[in-house]
Amino acid sequence: MSKPPGGRHRDGVLPDQFVSRRFDQVKKAAAAQLDRMEPGWLILYGEWTREFVAFARWAAEPVRVASATVDELRGLMREAELGKMFRSVARRGAA
């Protein structure tokens, strides 16, 4: 018992046109703008995770912060910078 051809790939049916979609263009643009404004950080927007991620270029050890919004990400970046400076000053004071 054979099944009659069906679906969009059957004979006599024109193939559908593939439409490429660009997701989250506004968020990617916001990440690119923040990346230009913050030379000490590499800032990206993850389409899969739907979050903004920043990697510190200035740190000896890896520093990564992530957030759902650009404003929150900037706050986390400042906290990471201040935390690093505080730990650095504390180490110098302890010596």
Short mmCIF file of N, CA and C in Angstrom, two decimals:
data_model
loop_
_atom_site.label_atom_id
_atom_site.label_comp_id
_atom_site.label_asym_id
_atom_site.label_seq_id
_atom_site.Cartn_x
_atom_site.Cartn_y
_atom_site.Cartn_z
N MET A 1 0.83 -1.17 0.00
CA MET A 1 0.00 0.00 0.00
C MET A 1 0.88 1.25 0.00
N SER A 2 0.87 1.95 -1.09
CA SER A 2 1.71 3.14 -1.14
C SER A 2 0.90 4.36 -0.75
N LYS A 3 1.58 5.26 -0.17
CA LYS A 3 0.96 6.49 0.31
C LYS A 3 1.02 7.53 -0.81
N PRO A 4 -0.05 8.27 -1.06
CA PRO A 4 0.01 9.29 -2.11
C PRO A 4 1.00 10.39 -1.73
N PRO A 5 1.71 10.94 -2.72
CA PRO A 5 2.68 11.99 -2.40
C PRO A 5 1.98 13.20 -1.77
N GLY A 6 2.59 13.74 -0.80
CA GLY A 6 2.03 14.91 -0.12
C GLY A 6 3.12 15.88 0.27
N GLY A 7 2.74 16.94 0.87
CA GLY A 7 3.71 17.92 1.33
C GLY A 7 4.13 18.86 0.23
N ARG A 8 5.04 19.71 0.53
CA ARG A 8 5.43 20.74 -0.42
C ARG A 8 6.45 20.27 -1.44
N HIS A 9 6.95 19.04 -1.32
CA HIS A 9 7.96 18.54 -2.25
C HIS A 9 7.36 17.56 -3.27
N ARG A 10 6.08 17.56 -3.44
CA ARG A 10 5.46 16.63 -4.38
C ARG A 10 5.53 17.20 -5.81
N ASP A 11 5.39 16.32 -6.76
CA ASP A 11 5.42 16.73 -8.17
C ASP A 11 4.31 17.72 -8.46
N GLY A 12 4.61 18.71 -9.26
CA GLY A 12 3.62 19.68 -9.67
C GLY A 12 3.45 20.85 -8.72
N VAL A 13 4.19 20.86 -7.61
CA VAL A 13 4.10 21.96 -6.64
C VAL A 13 5.41 22.73 -6.67
N LEU A 14 5.32 24.03 -6.84
CA LEU A 14 6.54 24.85 -6.85
C LEU A 14 7.13 24.90 -5.44
N PRO A 15 8.45 24.85 -5.36
CA PRO A 15 9.07 24.91 -4.03
C PRO A 15 8.83 26.27 -3.38
N ASP A 16 8.72 26.26 -2.06
CA ASP A 16 8.56 27.51 -1.32
C ASP A 16 9.85 28.32 -1.40
N GLN A 17 9.69 29.61 -1.41
CA GLN A 17 10.86 30.49 -1.37
C GLN A 17 11.35 30.55 0.08
N PHE A 18 12.64 30.41 0.24
CA PHE A 18 13.24 30.50 1.57
C PHE A 18 13.46 31.97 1.90
N VAL A 19 12.97 32.37 3.05
CA VAL A 19 13.14 33.75 3.50
C VAL A 19 14.08 33.75 4.69
N SER A 20 15.22 34.37 4.51
CA SER A 20 16.19 34.47 5.59
C SER A 20 15.72 35.51 6.59
N ARG A 21 15.73 35.16 7.85
CA ARG A 21 15.31 36.10 8.89
C ARG A 21 16.50 36.48 9.74
N ARG A 22 16.54 37.72 10.09
CA ARG A 22 17.58 38.23 10.99
C ARG A 22 16.92 38.54 12.32
N PHE A 23 17.27 37.77 13.33
CA PHE A 23 16.66 37.94 14.63
C PHE A 23 17.46 38.93 15.48
N ASP A 24 16.77 39.66 16.29
CA ASP A 24 17.37 40.52 17.31
C ASP A 24 18.36 41.54 16.75
N GLN A 25 18.07 42.12 15.61
CA GLN A 25 18.98 43.10 15.01
C GLN A 25 19.18 44.32 15.91
N VAL A 26 18.14 44.75 16.59
CA VAL A 26 18.25 45.92 17.48
C VAL A 26 19.18 45.60 18.64
N LYS A 27 19.05 44.42 19.20
CA LYS A 27 19.90 44.05 20.34
C LYS A 27 21.35 43.85 19.90
N LYS A 28 21.55 43.27 18.72
CA LYS A 28 22.92 43.13 18.20
C LYS A 28 23.55 44.50 17.98
N ALA A 29 22.77 45.44 17.46
CA ALA A 29 23.27 46.80 17.24
C ALA A 29 23.60 47.46 18.56
N ALA A 30 22.78 47.25 19.59
CA ALA A 30 23.07 47.82 20.91
C ALA A 30 24.36 47.25 21.48
N ALA A 31 24.57 45.95 21.29
CA ALA A 31 25.82 45.32 21.76
C ALA A 31 27.02 45.88 21.01
N ALA A 32 26.89 46.07 19.70
CA ALA A 32 27.99 46.62 18.91
C ALA A 32 28.30 48.05 19.32
N GLN A 33 27.28 48.83 19.61
CA GLN A 33 27.51 50.21 20.04
C GLN A 33 28.20 50.24 21.39
N LEU A 34 27.75 49.42 22.33
CA LEU A 34 28.39 49.36 23.64
C LEU A 34 29.82 48.86 23.52
N ASP A 35 30.07 47.93 22.61
CA ASP A 35 31.42 47.43 22.39
C ASP A 35 32.36 48.55 21.92
N ARG A 36 31.84 49.44 21.08
CA ARG A 36 32.66 50.58 20.63
C ARG A 36 32.90 51.58 21.76
N MET A 37 31.95 51.69 22.67
CA MET A 37 32.06 52.65 23.76
C MET A 37 32.95 52.15 24.90
N GLU A 38 33.14 50.84 24.98
CA GLU A 38 33.89 50.23 26.09
C GLU A 38 35.09 49.46 25.55
N PRO A 39 36.22 50.14 25.31
CA PRO A 39 37.36 49.45 24.70
C PRO A 39 37.99 48.36 25.57
N GLY A 40 37.76 48.40 26.86
CA GLY A 40 38.32 47.39 27.75
C GLY A 40 37.51 46.11 27.83
N TRP A 41 36.41 46.08 27.08
CA TRP A 41 35.51 44.94 27.11
C TRP A 41 35.18 44.47 25.70
N LEU A 42 34.96 43.18 25.56
CA LEU A 42 34.41 42.62 24.33
C LEU A 42 32.95 42.32 24.63
N ILE A 43 32.03 42.95 23.89
CA ILE A 43 30.61 42.82 24.18
C ILE A 43 29.90 42.21 22.99
N LEU A 44 29.12 41.19 23.26
CA LEU A 44 28.39 40.45 22.23
C LEU A 44 26.95 40.25 22.67
N TYR A 45 26.09 39.98 21.71
CA TYR A 45 24.72 39.57 22.02
C TYR A 45 24.55 38.15 21.51
N GLY A 46 24.13 37.26 22.39
CA GLY A 46 23.92 35.86 22.02
C GLY A 46 22.50 35.62 21.56
N GLU A 47 22.34 35.28 20.29
CA GLU A 47 21.00 35.01 19.77
C GLU A 47 20.40 33.77 20.44
N TRP A 48 21.21 32.80 20.72
CA TRP A 48 20.71 31.56 21.31
C TRP A 48 20.32 31.78 22.78
N THR A 49 21.17 32.48 23.53
CA THR A 49 20.91 32.70 24.95
C THR A 49 20.04 33.92 25.20
N ARG A 50 19.92 34.79 24.19
CA ARG A 50 19.15 36.03 24.29
C ARG A 50 19.63 36.89 25.45
N GLU A 51 20.96 37.00 25.56
CA GLU A 51 21.53 37.86 26.58
C GLU A 51 22.77 38.56 26.06
N PHE A 52 23.07 39.68 26.69
CA PHE A 52 24.27 40.44 26.39
C PHE A 52 25.39 39.88 27.26
N VAL A 53 26.57 39.71 26.68
CA VAL A 53 27.71 39.14 27.39
C VAL A 53 28.90 40.06 27.19
N ALA A 54 29.65 40.27 28.27
CA ALA A 54 30.86 41.09 28.19
C ALA A 54 32.03 40.31 28.76
N PHE A 55 33.14 40.33 28.04
CA PHE A 55 34.38 39.69 28.47
C PHE A 55 35.42 40.79 28.68
N ALA A 56 36.06 40.80 29.83
CA ALA A 56 37.06 41.83 30.13
C ALA A 56 38.33 41.56 29.35
N ARG A 57 38.80 42.58 28.64
CA ARG A 57 40.07 42.49 27.92
C ARG A 57 41.23 42.87 28.81
N TRP A 58 40.96 43.53 29.91
CA TRP A 58 41.98 44.08 30.77
C TRP A 58 42.40 43.14 31.89
N ALA A 59 41.67 42.07 32.11
CA ALA A 59 41.91 41.20 33.26
C ALA A 59 42.89 40.08 32.94
N ALA A 60 43.74 39.75 33.90
CA ALA A 60 44.67 38.63 33.73
C ALA A 60 43.91 37.30 33.79
N GLU A 61 42.93 37.22 34.71
CA GLU A 61 42.07 36.04 34.78
C GLU A 61 40.78 36.36 34.02
N PRO A 62 40.11 35.34 33.50
CA PRO A 62 38.87 35.59 32.75
C PRO A 62 37.79 36.25 33.61
N VAL A 63 37.21 37.30 33.07
CA VAL A 63 36.08 37.97 33.72
C VAL A 63 34.97 38.03 32.68
N ARG A 64 33.82 37.46 33.03
CA ARG A 64 32.66 37.43 32.14
C ARG A 64 31.44 37.85 32.93
N VAL A 65 30.67 38.77 32.37
CA VAL A 65 29.40 39.16 32.96
C VAL A 65 28.34 39.07 31.87
N ALA A 66 27.10 38.77 32.28
CA ALA A 66 26.01 38.61 31.31
C ALA A 66 24.72 39.15 31.91
N SER A 67 23.85 39.65 31.02
CA SER A 67 22.59 40.22 31.45
C SER A 67 21.59 40.22 30.30
N ALA A 68 20.32 40.39 30.64
CA ALA A 68 19.28 40.47 29.62
C ALA A 68 19.18 41.86 29.00
N THR A 69 19.70 42.89 29.69
CA THR A 69 19.61 44.26 29.18
C THR A 69 20.99 44.91 29.14
N VAL A 70 21.13 45.90 28.27
CA VAL A 70 22.40 46.63 28.15
C VAL A 70 22.68 47.43 29.42
N ASP A 71 21.66 48.07 29.98
CA ASP A 71 21.86 48.87 31.18
C ASP A 71 22.34 48.02 32.36
N GLU A 72 21.72 46.88 32.53
CA GLU A 72 22.14 45.99 33.61
C GLU A 72 23.56 45.47 33.36
N LEU A 73 23.88 45.20 32.10
CA LEU A 73 25.22 44.73 31.76
C LEU A 73 26.27 45.77 32.13
N ARG A 74 25.99 47.04 31.81
CA ARG A 74 26.95 48.11 32.16
C ARG A 74 27.17 48.18 33.66
N GLY A 75 26.11 48.02 34.43
CA GLY A 75 26.25 48.00 35.89
C GLY A 75 27.12 46.85 36.36
N LEU A 76 26.91 45.68 35.77
CA LEU A 76 27.73 44.52 36.14
C LEU A 76 29.19 44.71 35.73
N MET A 77 29.40 45.38 34.61
CA MET A 77 30.77 45.66 34.17
C MET A 77 31.47 46.59 35.17
N ARG A 78 30.76 47.63 35.63
CA ARG A 78 31.34 48.55 36.61
C ARG A 78 31.64 47.82 37.92
N GLU A 79 30.72 46.94 38.34
CA GLU A 79 30.95 46.16 39.56
C GLU A 79 32.18 45.28 39.42
N ALA A 80 32.34 44.66 38.27
CA ALA A 80 33.51 43.80 38.03
C ALA A 80 34.79 44.62 38.08
N GLU A 81 34.77 45.80 37.47
CA GLU A 81 35.95 46.67 37.49
C GLU A 81 36.28 47.11 38.90
N LEU A 82 35.27 47.55 39.65
CA LEU A 82 35.51 47.99 41.02
C LEU A 82 35.96 46.84 41.90
N GLY A 83 35.37 45.66 41.72
CA GLY A 83 35.78 44.50 42.49
C GLY A 83 37.23 44.13 42.21
N LYS A 84 37.63 44.21 40.96
CA LYS A 84 39.02 43.90 40.60
C LYS A 84 39.97 44.92 41.20
N MET A 85 39.58 46.22 41.13
CA MET A 85 40.44 47.26 41.70
C MET A 85 40.54 47.09 43.21
N PHE A 86 39.42 46.78 43.87
CA PHE A 86 39.42 46.61 45.31
C PHE A 86 40.31 45.45 45.72
N ARG A 87 40.21 44.33 45.01
CA ARG A 87 41.06 43.18 45.34
C ARG A 87 42.53 43.50 45.10
N SER A 88 42.81 44.28 44.06
CA SER A 88 44.19 44.65 43.76
C SER A 88 44.76 45.54 44.86
N VAL A 89 43.99 46.52 45.31
CA VAL A 89 44.43 47.42 46.38
C VAL A 89 44.58 46.64 47.67
N ALA A 90 43.68 45.74 47.97
CA ALA A 90 43.74 44.94 49.19
C ALA A 90 45.00 44.07 49.18
N ARG A 91 45.38 43.51 48.04
CA ARG A 91 46.60 42.70 47.97
C ARG A 91 47.84 43.54 48.20
N ARG A 92 47.86 44.76 47.61
CA ARG A 92 49.02 45.62 47.83
C ARG A 92 49.13 46.06 49.28
N GLY A 93 47.99 46.31 49.92
CA GLY A 93 47.98 46.72 51.33
C GLY A 93 48.38 45.60 52.27
N ALA A 94 48.14 44.35 51.88
CA ALA A 94 48.45 43.20 52.73
C ALA A 94 49.92 42.84 52.70
N ALA A 95 50.65 43.30 51.72
CA ALA A 95 52.05 42.91 51.56
C ALA A 95 52.96 43.58 52.54
#
